[in-house]
Coordinates of C-alpha atoms and ligand atoms in Angstrom, one line a residue:
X10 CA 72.5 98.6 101.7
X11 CA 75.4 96.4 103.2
X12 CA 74.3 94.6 106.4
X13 CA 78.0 95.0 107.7
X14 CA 80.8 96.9 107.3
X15 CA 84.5 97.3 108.6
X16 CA 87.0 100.6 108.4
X17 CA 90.4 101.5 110.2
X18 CA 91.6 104.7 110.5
X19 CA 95.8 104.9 112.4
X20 CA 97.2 106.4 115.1
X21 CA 99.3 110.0 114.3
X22 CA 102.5 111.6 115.8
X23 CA 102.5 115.3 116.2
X24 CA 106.2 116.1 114.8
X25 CA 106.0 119.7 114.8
X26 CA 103.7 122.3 115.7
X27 CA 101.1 121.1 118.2
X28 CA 99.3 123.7 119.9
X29 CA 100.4 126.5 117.7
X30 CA 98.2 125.0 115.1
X31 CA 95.0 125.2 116.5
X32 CA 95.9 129.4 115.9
X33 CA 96.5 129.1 112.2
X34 CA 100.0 128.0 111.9
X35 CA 101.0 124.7 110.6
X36 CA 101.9 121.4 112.1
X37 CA 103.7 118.4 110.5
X38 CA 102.2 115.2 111.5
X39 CA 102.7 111.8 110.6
X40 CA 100.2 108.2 110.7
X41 CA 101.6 105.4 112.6
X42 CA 100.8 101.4 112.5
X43 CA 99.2 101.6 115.3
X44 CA 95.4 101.6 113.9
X45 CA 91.2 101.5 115.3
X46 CA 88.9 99.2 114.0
X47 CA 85.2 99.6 113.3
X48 CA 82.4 97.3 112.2
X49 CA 79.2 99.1 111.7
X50 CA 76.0 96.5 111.7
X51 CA 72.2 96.8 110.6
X52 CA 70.0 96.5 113.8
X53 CA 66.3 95.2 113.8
X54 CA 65.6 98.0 116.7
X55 CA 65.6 101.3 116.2
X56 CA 69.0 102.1 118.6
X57 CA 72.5 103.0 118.2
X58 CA 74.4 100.9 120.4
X59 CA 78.2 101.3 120.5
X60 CA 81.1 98.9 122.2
X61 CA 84.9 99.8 122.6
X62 CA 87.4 98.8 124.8
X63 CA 86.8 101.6 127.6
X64 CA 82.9 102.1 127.0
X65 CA 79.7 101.1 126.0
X66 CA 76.0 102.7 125.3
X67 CA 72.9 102.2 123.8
X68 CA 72.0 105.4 122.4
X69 CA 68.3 107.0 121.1
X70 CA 68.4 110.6 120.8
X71 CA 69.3 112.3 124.2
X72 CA 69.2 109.4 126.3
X73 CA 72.4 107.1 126.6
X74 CA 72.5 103.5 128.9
X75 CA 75.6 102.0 129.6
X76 CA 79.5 102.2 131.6
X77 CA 79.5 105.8 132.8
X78 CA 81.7 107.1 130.7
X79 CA 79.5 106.0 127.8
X80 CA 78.1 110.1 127.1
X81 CA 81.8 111.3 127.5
X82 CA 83.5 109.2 125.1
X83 CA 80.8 107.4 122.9
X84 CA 78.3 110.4 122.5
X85 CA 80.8 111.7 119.4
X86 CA 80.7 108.9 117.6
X87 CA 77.1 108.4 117.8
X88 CA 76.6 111.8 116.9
X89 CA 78.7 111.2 113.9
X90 CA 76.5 108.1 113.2
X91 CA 73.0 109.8 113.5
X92 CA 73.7 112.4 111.3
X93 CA 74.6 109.6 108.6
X94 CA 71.3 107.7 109.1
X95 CA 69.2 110.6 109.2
X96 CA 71.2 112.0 105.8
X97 CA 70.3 108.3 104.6
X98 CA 66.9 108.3 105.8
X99 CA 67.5 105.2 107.7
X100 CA 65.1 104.5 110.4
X101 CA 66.5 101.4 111.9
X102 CA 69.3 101.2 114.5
X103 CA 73.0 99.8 114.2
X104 CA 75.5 98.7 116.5
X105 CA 79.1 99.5 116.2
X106 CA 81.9 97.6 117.3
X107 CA 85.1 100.1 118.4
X108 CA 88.5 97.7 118.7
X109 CA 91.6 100.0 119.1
X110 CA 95.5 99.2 119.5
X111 CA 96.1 102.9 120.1
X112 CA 97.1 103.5 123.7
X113 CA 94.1 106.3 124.7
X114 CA 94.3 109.6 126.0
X115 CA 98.0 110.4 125.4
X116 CA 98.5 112.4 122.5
X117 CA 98.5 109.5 119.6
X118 CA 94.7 110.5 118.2
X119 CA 93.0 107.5 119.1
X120 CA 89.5 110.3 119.6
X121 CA 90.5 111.0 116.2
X122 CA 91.1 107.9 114.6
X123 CA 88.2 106.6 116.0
X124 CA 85.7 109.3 114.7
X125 CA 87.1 108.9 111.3
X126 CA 86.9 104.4 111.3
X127 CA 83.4 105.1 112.4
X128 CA 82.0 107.8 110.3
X129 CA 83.4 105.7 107.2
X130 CA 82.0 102.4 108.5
X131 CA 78.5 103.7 108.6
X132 CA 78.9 105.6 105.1
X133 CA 79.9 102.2 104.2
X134 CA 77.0 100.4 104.8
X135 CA 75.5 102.7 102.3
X136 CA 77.8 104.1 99.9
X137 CA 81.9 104.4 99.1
X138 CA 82.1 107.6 101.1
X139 CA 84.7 110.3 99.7
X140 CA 87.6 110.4 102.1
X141 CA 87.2 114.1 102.6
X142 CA 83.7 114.0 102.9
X143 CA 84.8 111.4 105.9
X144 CA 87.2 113.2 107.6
X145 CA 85.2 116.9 107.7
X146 CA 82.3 114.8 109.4
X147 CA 85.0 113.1 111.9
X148 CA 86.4 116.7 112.5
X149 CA 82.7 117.9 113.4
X150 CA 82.5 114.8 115.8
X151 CA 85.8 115.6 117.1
X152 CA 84.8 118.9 118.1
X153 CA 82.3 117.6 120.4
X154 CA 85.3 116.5 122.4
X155 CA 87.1 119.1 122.2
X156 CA 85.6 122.1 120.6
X157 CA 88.8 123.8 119.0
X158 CA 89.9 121.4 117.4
X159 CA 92.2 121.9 114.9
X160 CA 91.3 119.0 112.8
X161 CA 94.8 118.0 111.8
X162 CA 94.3 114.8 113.8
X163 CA 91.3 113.4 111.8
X164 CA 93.0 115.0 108.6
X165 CA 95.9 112.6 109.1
X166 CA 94.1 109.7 110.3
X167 CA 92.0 110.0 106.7
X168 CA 95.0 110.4 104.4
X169 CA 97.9 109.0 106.1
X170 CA 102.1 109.3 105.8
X171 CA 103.6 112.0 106.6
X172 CA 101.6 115.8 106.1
X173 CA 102.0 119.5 106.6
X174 CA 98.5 121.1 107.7
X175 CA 97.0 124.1 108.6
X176 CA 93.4 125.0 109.6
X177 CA 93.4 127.6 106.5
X178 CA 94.8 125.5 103.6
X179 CA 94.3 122.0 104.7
X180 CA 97.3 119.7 104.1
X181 CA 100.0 118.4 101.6
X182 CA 101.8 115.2 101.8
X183 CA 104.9 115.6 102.6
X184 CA 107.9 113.3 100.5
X185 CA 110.4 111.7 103.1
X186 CA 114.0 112.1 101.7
X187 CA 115.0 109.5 104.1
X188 CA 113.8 106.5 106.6
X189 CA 112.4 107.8 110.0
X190 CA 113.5 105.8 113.1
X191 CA 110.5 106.4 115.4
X192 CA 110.4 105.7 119.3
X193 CA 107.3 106.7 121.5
X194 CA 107.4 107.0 125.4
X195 CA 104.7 106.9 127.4
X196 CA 104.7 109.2 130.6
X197 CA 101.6 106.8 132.0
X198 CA 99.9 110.6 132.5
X199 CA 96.5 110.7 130.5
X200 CA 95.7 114.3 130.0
X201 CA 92.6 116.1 128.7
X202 CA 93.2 117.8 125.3
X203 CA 90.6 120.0 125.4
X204 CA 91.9 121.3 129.2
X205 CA 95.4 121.6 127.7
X206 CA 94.0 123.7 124.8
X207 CA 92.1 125.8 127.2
X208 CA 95.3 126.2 129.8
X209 CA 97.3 127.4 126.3
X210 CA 94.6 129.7 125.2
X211 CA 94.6 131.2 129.0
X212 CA 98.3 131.8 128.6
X213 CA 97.7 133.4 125.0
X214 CA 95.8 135.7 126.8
X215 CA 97.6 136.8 129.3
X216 CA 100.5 137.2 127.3
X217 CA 99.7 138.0 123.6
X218 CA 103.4 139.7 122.6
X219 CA 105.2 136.7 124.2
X220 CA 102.8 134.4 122.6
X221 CA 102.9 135.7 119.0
X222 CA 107.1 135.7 119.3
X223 CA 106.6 132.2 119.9
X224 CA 103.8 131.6 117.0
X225 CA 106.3 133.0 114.5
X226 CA 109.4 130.7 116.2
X227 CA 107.3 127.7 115.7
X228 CA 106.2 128.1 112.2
X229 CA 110.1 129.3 111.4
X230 CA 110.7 125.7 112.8
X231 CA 107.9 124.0 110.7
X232 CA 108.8 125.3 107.5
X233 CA 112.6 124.1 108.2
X234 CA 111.3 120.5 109.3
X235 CA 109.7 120.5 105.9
X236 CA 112.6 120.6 104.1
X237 CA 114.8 119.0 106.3
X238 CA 112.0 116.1 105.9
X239 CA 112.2 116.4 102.2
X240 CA 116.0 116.2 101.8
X241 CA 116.3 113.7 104.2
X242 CA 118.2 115.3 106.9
X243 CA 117.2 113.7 110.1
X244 CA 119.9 115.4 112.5
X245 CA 118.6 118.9 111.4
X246 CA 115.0 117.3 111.8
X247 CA 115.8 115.8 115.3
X248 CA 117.8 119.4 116.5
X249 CA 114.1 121.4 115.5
X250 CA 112.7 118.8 117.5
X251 CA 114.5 119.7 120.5
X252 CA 114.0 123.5 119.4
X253 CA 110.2 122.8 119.3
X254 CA 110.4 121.1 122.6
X255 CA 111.7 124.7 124.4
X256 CA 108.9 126.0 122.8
X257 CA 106.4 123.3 124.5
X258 CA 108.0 123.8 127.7
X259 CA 107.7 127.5 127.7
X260 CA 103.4 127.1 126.7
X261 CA 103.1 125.0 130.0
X262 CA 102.7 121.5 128.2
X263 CA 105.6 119.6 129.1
X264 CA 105.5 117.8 132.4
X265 CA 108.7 116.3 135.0
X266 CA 108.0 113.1 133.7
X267 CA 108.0 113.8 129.9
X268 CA 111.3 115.8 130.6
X269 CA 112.9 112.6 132.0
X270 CA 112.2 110.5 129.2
X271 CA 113.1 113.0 126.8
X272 CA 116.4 113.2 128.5
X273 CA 117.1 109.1 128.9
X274 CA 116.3 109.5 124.7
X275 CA 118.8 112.2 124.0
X276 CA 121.4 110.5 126.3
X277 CA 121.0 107.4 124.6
X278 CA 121.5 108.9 121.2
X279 CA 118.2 110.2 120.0
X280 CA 118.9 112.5 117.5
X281 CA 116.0 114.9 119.0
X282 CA 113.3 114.3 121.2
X283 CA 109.6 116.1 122.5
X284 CA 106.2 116.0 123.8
X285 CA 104.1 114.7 121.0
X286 CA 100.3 116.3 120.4
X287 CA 98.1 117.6 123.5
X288 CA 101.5 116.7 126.7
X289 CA 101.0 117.7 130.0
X290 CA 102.2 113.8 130.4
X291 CA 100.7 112.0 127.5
X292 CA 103.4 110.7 125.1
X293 CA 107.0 111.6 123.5
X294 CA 108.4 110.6 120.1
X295 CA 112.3 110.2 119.9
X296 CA 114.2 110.1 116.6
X297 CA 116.8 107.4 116.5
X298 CA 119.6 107.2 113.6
X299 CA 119.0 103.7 112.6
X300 CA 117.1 100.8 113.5
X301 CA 119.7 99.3 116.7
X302 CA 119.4 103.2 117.7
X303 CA 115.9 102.6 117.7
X304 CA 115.8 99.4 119.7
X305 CA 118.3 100.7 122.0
X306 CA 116.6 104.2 123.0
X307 CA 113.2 102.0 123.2
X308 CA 115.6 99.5 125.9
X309 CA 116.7 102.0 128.1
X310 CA 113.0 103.9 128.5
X311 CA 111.5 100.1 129.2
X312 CA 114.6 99.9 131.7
X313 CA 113.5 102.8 133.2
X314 CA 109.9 101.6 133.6
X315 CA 107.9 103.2 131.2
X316 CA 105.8 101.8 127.9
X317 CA 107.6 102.5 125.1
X318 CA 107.4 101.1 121.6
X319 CA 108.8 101.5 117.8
X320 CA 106.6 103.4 115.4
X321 CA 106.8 102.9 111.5
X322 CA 105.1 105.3 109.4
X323 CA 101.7 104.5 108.2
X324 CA 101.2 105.5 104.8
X325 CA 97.3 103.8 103.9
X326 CA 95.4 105.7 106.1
X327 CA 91.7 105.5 106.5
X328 CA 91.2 101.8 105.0
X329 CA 87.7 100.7 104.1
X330 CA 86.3 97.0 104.4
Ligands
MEV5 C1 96.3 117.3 119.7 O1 96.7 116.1 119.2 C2 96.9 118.4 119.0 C3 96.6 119.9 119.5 O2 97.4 120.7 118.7 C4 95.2 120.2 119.5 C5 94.6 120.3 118.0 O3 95.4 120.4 117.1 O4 93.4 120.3 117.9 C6 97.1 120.0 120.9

């Protein structure tokens, strides 16, 4: 057994198909190099003690010490991480190290990406864990934060570039026929995924015929993003992400502010624009034709006062060591 070791799993995009996929459809997603660090170490005591940027917690069984968040966001991971030592019969502790550059709570999967860098840094202290092995055991940890999941977060955090997923069949990469000029906004509105989930699944309800129109609209505009993707056509990929976006709007997970950056995007010549992952705030993604496109969109949105940055793809996913 390694006394140390160090994974990285990336932040993802949510291109197409948020929302509709936790129902079976599909979503195309996409990594970005924006990435969370773990370093998983052998203890002498018999605790689990984890550190990240927002939390920290000493954790033995059902008892946690530490900031007060610690049970809400750390109890995941160290329930990933027990079910490792216990599957390894390890008896001693370890204390994990969580350092992120993935802006939290807005839609980019840093709950994701940081199940999936700490379930492989504790395999790693024992074994070269199988990546799907790794990202089924993130998913399960995931779904302690919000329990219906999907999993296409953690499965794109694992595997990387660009994938088309659904709960049923898993993923397939996904060839780009062309560059992809990538802007994300941040609303500054954090947002709950699992209470966006919930206030989806409410409106399911209450309107199944409506709902199930809209089901079938967004996996008509999945499988056309696919190939658009493939052949490389990023104005007929950046109109189905303004066709997607109607479809956001009408489940209730757009918000004022998101519509406002979307809008300062399109005006300054994003080739389509939307909500990215859980909304209700949280982030956008803008396509730009080229790289001053990029740059510029990115300008005015900083102009305006909001975060924004440029995203490149991510094709190396989870990285171990
Ligand atoms: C969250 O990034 C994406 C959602 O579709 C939820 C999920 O897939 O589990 C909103």
């Amino acid at each position: 057994m390694k006394s140390q070791a160090t994974a990285s799993a990336p932040a993802k995009v949510i291109l197409f198909g948020e929302h509709f996929v936790v129902y079976g459809n599909p979503a195309i997603l996409a990594s970005i190099d924006r990435r969370i660090t773990v370093r998983a170490k052998t203890a002498e005591h018999d605790k689990v003690f984890i550190k990240s940027d927002i939390a920290e917690g000493e954790f033995s069984g059902a008892t946690v010490k530490g900031s007060e968040n610690a049970e809400a966001v750390l109890r995941p991971l160290y329930s990933a991480v027990r079910q490792v030592l216990l599957e390894k019969k390890h008896e001693r502790g370890l204390e994990i190290e969580v350092r992120s550059d993935i802006p939290h709570g807005i839609g980019l999967g840093s709950s994701a990406a940081s199940c999936v860098a700490t379930v492989a840094a504790t395999c790693l202290l024992f074994e070269q864990p199988d990546r799907q092995a790794v990202c089924e055991r993130a998913v399960e940890a995931e779904r302690l934060i919000h329990k219906n999941s999907s999993g296409a977060d953690c499965y794109i955090s694992t595997f990387g570039g660009l994938i088309y997923y659904s709960k049923s069949e898993g993923f397939s990469k996904i060839r780009s026929g062309a560059e992809m000029y990538i802007v994300i906004a941040d609303t500054g509105i954090k947002h709950s995924t699992g209470d966006l989930v919930s206030s989806v699944k409410s409106l399911k309800e209450r309107n199944e015929q409506e709902f199930s129109r809209w089901t079938e609209q967004a996996r008509s505009i999945c499988g056309r993003a696919r190939s658009a993707i493939e052949a490389g056509d990023i104005r007929q990929m950046g109109a189905l992400m303004n066709e997607n976006q109607v479809l956001l709007s009408k489940i209730g997970v757009s918000h004022d502010v998101a519509d406002r950056l979307i809008e300062i995007a399109i005006k300054n010549g994003a080739l389509g624009a939307k909500v990215t992952g859980a909304g209700g705030g949280g982030a956008i993604i803008a396509l730009a034709l080229d790289k001053d496109s990029r740059s510029a969109i990115a300008g005015r949105i900083k102009e305006a006062g909001y975060n924004a940055f440029e995203a490149r793809i991510d094709y190396d996913g989870l990285i171990l060591g």
